[in-house]
CSV table of C-alpha atoms in Angstrom, one decimal:
chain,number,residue,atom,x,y,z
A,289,UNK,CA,-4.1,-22.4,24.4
A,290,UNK,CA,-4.8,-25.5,21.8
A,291,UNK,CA,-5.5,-24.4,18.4
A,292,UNK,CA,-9.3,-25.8,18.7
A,293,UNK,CA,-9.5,-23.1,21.7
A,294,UNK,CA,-8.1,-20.6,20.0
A,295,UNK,CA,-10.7,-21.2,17.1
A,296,UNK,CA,-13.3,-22.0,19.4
A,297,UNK,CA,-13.1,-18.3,20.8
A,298,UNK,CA,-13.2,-17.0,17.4
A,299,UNK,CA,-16.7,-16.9,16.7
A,300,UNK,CA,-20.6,-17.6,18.2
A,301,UNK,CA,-21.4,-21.1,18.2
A,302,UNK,CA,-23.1,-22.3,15.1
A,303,UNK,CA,-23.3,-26.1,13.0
A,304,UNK,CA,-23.5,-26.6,9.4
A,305,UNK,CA,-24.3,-30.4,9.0
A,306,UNK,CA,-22.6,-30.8,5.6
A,307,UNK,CA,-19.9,-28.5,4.0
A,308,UNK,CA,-18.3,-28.9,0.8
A,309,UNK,CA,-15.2,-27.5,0.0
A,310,UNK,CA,-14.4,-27.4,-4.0
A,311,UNK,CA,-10.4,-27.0,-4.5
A,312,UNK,CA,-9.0,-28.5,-1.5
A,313,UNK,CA,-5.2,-26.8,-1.4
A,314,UNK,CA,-4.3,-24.4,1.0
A,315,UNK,CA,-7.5,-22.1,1.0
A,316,UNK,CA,-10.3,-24.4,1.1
A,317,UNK,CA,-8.2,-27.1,3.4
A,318,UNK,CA,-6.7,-24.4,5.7
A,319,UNK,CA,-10.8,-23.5,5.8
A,320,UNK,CA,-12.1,-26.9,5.9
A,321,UNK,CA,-9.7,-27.7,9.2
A,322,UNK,CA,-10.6,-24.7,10.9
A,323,UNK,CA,-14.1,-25.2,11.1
A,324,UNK,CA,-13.5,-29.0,11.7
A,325,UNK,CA,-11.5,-27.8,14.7
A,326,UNK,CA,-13.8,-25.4,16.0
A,327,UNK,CA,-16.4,-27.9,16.0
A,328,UNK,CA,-19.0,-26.0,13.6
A,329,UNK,CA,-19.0,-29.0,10.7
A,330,UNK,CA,-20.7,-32.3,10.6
A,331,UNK,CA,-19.1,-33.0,7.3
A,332,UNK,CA,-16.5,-31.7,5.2
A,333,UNK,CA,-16.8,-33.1,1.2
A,334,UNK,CA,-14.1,-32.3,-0.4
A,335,UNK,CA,-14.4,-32.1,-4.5
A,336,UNK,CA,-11.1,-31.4,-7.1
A,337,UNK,CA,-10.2,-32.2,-10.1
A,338,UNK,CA,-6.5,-34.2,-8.6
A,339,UNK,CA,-7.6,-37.4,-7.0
A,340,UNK,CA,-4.0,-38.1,-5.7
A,341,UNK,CA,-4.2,-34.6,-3.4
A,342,UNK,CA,-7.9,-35.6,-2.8
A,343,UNK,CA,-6.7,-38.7,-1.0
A,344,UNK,CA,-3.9,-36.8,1.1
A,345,UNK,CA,-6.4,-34.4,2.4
A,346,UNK,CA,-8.4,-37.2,3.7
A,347,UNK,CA,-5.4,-38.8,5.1
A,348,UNK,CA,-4.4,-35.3,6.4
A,349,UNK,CA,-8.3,-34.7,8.4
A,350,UNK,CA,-9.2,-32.0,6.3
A,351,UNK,CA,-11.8,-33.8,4.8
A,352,UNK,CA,-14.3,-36.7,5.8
A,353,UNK,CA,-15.1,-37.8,2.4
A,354,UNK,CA,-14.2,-37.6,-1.4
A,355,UNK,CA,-17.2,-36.6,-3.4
A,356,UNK,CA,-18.3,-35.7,-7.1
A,357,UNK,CA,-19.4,-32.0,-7.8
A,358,UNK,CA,-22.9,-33.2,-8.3
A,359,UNK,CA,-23.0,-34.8,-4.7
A,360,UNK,CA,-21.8,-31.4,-3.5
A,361,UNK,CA,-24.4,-29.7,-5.5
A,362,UNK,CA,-27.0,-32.5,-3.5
A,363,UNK,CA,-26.1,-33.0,-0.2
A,364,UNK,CA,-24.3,-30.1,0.6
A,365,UNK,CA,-25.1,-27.0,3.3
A,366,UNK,CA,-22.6,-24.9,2.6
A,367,UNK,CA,-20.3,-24.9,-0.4
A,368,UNK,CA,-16.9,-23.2,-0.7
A,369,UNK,CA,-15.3,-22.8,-4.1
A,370,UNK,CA,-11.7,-22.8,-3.9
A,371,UNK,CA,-10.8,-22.9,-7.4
A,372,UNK,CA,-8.9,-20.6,-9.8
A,373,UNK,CA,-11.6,-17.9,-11.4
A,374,UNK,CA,-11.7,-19.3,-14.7
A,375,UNK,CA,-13.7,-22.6,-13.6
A,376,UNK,CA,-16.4,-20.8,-11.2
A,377,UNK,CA,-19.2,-20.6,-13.4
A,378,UNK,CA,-18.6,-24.3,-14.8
A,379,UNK,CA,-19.0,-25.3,-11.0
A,380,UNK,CA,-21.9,-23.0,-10.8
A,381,UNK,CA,-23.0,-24.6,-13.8
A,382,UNK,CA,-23.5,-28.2,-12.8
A,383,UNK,CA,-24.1,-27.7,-9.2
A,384,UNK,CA,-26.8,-24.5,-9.7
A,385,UNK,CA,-30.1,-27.1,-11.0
A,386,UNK,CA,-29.1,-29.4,-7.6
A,387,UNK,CA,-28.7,-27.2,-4.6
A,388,UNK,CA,-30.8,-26.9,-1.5
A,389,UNK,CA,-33.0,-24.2,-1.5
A,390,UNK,CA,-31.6,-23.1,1.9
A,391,UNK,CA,-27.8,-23.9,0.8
A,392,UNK,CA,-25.2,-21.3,0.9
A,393,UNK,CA,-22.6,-20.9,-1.5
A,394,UNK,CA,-19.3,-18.5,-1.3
A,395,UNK,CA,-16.1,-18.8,-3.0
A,396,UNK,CA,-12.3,-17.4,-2.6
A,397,UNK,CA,-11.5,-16.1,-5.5
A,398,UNK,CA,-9.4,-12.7,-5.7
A,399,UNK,CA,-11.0,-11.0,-8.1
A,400,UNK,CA,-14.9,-10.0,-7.4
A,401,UNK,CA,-17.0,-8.5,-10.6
A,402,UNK,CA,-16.2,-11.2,-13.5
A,403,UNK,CA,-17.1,-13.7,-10.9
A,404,UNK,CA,-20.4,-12.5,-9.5
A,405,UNK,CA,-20.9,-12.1,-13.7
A,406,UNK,CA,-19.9,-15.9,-14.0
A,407,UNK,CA,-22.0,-16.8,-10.9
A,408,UNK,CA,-25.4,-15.2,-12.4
A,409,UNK,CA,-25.3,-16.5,-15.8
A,410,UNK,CA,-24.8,-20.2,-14.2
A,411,UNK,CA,-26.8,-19.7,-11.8
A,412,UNK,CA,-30.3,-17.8,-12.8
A,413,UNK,CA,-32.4,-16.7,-10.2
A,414,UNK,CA,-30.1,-19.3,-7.3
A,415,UNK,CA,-27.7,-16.0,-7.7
A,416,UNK,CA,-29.2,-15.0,-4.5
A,417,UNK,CA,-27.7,-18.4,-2.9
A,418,UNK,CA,-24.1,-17.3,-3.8
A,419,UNK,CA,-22.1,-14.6,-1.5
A,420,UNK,CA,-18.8,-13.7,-3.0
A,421,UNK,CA,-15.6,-13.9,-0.7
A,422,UNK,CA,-12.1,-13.1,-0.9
A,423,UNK,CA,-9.8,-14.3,2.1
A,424,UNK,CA,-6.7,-12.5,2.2
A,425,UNK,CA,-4.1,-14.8,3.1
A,426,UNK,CA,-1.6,-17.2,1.5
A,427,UNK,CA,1.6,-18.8,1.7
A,428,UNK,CA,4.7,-20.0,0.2
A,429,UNK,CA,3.4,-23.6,-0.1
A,430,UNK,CA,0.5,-24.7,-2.1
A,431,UNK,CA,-2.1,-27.9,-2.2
A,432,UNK,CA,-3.5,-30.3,1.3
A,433,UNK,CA,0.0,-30.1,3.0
A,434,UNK,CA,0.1,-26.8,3.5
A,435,UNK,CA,-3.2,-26.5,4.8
A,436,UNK,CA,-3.2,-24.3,8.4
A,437,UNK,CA,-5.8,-24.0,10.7
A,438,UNK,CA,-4.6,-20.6,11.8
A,439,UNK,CA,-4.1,-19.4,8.0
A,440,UNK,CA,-6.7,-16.8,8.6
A,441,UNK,CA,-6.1,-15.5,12.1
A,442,UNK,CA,-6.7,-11.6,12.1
A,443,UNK,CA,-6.4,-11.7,8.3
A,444,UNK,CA,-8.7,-9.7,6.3
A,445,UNK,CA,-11.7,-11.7,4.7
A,446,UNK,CA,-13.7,-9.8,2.1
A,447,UNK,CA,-17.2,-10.2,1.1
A,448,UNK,CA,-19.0,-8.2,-1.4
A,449,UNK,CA,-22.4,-9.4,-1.1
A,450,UNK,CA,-25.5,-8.9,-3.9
A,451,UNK,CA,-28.5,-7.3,-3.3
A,452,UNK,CA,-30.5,-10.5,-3.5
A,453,UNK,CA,-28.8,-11.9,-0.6
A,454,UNK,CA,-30.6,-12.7,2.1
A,455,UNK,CA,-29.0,-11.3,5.6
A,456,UNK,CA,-29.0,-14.5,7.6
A,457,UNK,CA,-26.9,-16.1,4.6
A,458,UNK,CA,-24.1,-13.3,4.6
A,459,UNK,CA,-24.4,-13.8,8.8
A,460,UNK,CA,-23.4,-17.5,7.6
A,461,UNK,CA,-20.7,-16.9,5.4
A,462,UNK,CA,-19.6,-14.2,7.9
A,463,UNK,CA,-19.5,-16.9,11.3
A,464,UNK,CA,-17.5,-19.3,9.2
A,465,UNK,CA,-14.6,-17.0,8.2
A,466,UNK,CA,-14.8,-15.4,11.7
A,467,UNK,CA,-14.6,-19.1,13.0
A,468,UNK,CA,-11.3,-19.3,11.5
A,469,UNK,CA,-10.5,-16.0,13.2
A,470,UNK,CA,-10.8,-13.7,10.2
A,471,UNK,CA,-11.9,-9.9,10.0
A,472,UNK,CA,-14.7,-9.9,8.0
A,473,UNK,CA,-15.3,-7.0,5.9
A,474,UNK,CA,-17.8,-5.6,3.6
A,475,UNK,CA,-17.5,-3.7,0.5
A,476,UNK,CA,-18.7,-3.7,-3.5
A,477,UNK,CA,-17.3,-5.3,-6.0
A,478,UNK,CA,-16.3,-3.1,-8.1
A,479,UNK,CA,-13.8,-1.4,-5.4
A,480,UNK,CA,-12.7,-4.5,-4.1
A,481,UNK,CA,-11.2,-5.3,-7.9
A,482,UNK,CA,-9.9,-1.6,-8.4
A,483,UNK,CA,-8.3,-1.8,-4.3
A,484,UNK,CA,-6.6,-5.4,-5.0
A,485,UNK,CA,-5.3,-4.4,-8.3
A,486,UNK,CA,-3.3,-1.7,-6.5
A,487,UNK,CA,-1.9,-4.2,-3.8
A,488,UNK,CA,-2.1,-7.0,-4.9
A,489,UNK,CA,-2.4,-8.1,-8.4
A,490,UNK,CA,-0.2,-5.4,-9.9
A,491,UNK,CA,2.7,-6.1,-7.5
A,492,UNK,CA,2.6,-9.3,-8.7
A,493,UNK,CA,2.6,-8.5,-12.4
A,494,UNK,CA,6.2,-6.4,-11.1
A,495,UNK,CA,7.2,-9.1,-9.3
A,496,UNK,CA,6.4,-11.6,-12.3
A,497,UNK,CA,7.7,-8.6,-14.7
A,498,UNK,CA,11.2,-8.8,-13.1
A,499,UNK,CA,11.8,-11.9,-12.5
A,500,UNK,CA,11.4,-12.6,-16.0
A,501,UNK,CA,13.9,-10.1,-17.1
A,502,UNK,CA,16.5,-11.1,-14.5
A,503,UNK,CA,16.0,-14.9,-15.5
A,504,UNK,CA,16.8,-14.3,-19.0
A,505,UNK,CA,19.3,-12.0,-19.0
A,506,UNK,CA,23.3,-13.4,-20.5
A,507,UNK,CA,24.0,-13.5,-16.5
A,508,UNK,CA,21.1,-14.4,-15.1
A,509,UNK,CA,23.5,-17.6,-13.4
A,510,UNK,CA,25.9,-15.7,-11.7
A,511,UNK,CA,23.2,-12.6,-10.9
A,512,UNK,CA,21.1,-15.4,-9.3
A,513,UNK,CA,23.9,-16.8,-7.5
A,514,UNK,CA,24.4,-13.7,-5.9
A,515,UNK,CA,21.4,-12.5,-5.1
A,516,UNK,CA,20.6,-11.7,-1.6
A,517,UNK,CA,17.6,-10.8,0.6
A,518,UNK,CA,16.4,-8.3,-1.3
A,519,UNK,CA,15.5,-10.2,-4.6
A,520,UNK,CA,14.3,-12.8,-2.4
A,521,UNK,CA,11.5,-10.6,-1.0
A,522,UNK,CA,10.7,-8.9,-4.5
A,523,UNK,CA,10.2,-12.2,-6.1
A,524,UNK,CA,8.6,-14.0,-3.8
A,525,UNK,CA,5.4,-13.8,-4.9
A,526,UNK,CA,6.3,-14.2,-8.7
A,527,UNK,CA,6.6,-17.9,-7.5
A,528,UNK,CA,3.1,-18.3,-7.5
A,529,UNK,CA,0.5,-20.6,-8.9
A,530,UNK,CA,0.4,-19.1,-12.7
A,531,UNK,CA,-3.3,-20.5,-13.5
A,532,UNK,CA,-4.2,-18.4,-10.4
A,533,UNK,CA,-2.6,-15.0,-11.6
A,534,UNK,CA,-3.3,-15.6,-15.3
A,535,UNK,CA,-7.2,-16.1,-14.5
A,536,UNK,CA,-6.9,-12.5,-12.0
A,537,UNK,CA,-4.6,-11.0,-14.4
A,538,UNK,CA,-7.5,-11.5,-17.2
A,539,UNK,CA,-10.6,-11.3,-15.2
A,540,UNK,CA,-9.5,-8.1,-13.5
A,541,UNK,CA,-8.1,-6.8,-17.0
A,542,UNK,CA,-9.9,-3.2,-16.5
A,543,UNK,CA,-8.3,-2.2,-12.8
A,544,UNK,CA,-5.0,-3.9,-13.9
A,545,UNK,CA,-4.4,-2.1,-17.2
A,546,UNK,CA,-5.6,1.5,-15.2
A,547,UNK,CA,-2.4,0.3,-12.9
A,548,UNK,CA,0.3,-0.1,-15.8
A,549,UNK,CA,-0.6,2.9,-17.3
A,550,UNK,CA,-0.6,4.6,-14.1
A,551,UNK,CA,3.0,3.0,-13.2
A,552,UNK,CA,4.8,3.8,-16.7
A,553,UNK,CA,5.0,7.5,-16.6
A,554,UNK,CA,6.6,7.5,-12.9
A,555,UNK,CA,8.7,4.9,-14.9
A,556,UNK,CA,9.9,7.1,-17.4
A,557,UNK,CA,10.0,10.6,-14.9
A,558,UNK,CA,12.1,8.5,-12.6
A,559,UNK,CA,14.1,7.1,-15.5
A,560,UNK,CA,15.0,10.6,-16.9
A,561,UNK,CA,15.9,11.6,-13.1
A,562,UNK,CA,18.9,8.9,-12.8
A,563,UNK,CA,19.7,10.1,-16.9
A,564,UNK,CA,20.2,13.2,-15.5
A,565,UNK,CA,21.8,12.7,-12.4
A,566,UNK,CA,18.7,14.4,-10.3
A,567,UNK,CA,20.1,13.6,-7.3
A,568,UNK,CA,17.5,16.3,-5.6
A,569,UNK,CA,14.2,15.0,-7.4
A,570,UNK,CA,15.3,11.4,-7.0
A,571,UNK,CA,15.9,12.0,-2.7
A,572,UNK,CA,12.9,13.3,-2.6
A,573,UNK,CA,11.0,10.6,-4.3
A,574,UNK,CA,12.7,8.0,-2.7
A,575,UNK,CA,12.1,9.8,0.7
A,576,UNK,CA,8.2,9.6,-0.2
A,577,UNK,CA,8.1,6.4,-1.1
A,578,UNK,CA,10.1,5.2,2.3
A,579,UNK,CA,8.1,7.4,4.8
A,580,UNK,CA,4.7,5.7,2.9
A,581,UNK,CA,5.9,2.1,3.4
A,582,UNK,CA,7.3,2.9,7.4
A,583,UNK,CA,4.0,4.5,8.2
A,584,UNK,CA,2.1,1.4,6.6
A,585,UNK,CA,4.3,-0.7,8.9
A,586,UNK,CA,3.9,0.6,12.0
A,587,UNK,CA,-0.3,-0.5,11.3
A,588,UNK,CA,1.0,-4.0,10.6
C-alpha cells in the first residue's frame, strides 16, 4: 500500500480549501504532507520566520506557497501553529483582528495551560476559534527535510479543547490529525501539563541534567569515547531543539518543579542505599523499577 493509501484510509473524507501551517519543520511539514497526500488540502501556506527552510519546503511539496503571517491570518481555513511556545500569543496577536469567522485554529505545542492563557489574551472573544493540540511524536532530525508523512501513524495526538469551542470545529481539528493516522485524544489542560511533565519534559531535564555533567567533567573525552549504547539512549533526547525545551521547561514551570522535588528524595534514599552497601533495598528497587518499564513495553 502507497503512502497516500495508507493516509487515505486514515480518516472520513473531508477538504479544507486553504491551510496554513506556521513553523514548517518536522511537525507542521510532516502535517502539511500528510494531508497534501491524503488529498484533504487545496492549499498549504507555509509562514516562518527562516526564509532559506521556507524555500526547501516548497522545493520539498510540503507547501504550495510562501506567505506572510497576515496572509495566513486572511486567507487561511485552517491554521496550524508549529512554533516554539514562547511566540504563540505574538502569532495570535497579529493574525486574531484578520481571521475568518469560520476559520479554525490549533497549534502543537507541548505544553497546554500557559498557551490556552497566551491564546485568550491575543485573541479576545476569537478564543473560541482556537483548539489546542499536542501531537506526540518527534524525531532525531529537525526542520523541512525531515518532514514524514507517516510521522504520526498510531501516535498519540492530544487535544484539550475550551468550553467555547464549537463541536464541529474540534470534529475538524480531530479529521486532520486522524488524516495523518493519529489517535486523537481528549483531556484538560491542566492534566495534560502535570501527565507530560512526568514523561516527558522531566526526562528530558535528566537527560539534559546528565549530559551536562558528563560533558564537563576532566574526562569527559575519553568517557565519550567509550560510551556505548546505553548513554546513547539516555541522551538522546538531550540533543534537542533548546528554544523548544527552554519555552516547556518555563511555561510548564508548576508540573516541572512538583517533578524535581518529587525525584530528589528517591535521589538521596537511593544514594544513602549504595553508601551503605544496601544490597537488599537497592534489589528491590531496582527490581520495581525493571518490572514497571517491561510491563510498559509489552503495551508498546
Amino acid at each position: 500500500m502507497s503512502v497516500n493509501d495508507t493516509l487515505a484510509t486514515s480518516a472520513e473524507s473531508f477538504f479544507i480549501p486553504v491551510v496554513s501551517v506556521v513553523g514548517v519543520g518536522l511537525i507542521g511539514g510532516s502535517f502539511a504532507k500528510a494531508l497534501k497526500n491524503g488529498g484533504h488540502v487545496g492549499c498549504v501556506l507555509g509562514v516562518g520566520r527562516d526564509q532559506a527552510s521556507l524555500e526547501r519546503a516548497l522545493q520539498l511539496g510540503l507547501i504550495d506557497r510562501i506567505a506572510t503571517l497576515e496572509e495566513a491570518g486572511k486567507t487561511s481555513d485552517f491554521i496550524l501553529i508549529s512554533t516554539p511556545a514562547s511566540v504563540l500569543g505574538r502569532i495570535c496577536d497579529v493574525i486574531g483582528p484578520l481571521l475568518k469567522p469560520t476559520a479554525v485554529i490549533t497549534d502543537a505545542c507541548s505544553t497546554k495551560v500557559k498557551v490556552i492563557n497566551d491564546a485568550r489574551q491575543s485573541l479576545g472573544n476569537r478564543v473560541a476559534q482556537f483548539i489546542p493540540g499536542h501531537p506526540i511524536a518527534g524525531s532525531d532530525e529537525s526542520g523541512p527535510a525531515a518532514a514524514d508523512p507517516l510521522l504520526y501513524w498510531n501516535r498519540n495526538v492530544i487535544l484539550t479543547p475550551l468550553p467555547e469551542n464549537a463541536d464541529n470545529d474540534i470534529k475538524q481539528v480531530r479529521q486532520c490529525w486522524q488524516a495523518c493516522g493519529a489517535v486523537v485524544r481528549e483531556i484538560t489542560a491542566t492534566e495534560h501539563d502535570r501527565i507530560f511533565a512526568a514523561v516527558s519534559h522531566f526526562p528530558h531535564y535528566l537527560s539534559a541534567v546528565y549530559m551536562s555533567v558528563v560533558s564537563r567533567s576532566d574526562s569527559a573525552s575519553l568517557a565519550l569515547a567509550l560510551a556505548g549504547t546505553g548513554f546513547r539512549d539516555f541522551t538522546r533526547i538531550a540533543g534537542g531543539s533548546p528554544e523548544m525545551w527552554r519555552d516547556i521547561f518555563i511555561s510548564n514551570k508548576e508540573a516541572m518543579l512538583k517533578e524535581i522535588d518529587a525525584f530528589l528524595p528517591v535521589l538521596e534514599r537511593t544514594r544513602a542505599m549504595i553508601q551503605n552497601s544496601d544490597a537488599e533495598g537497592l534489589h528491590a528497587w531496582l527490581e520495581q523499577a525493571s518490572l514497571a518499564r517491561k510491563k510498559w513495553g509489552e503495551g508498546k
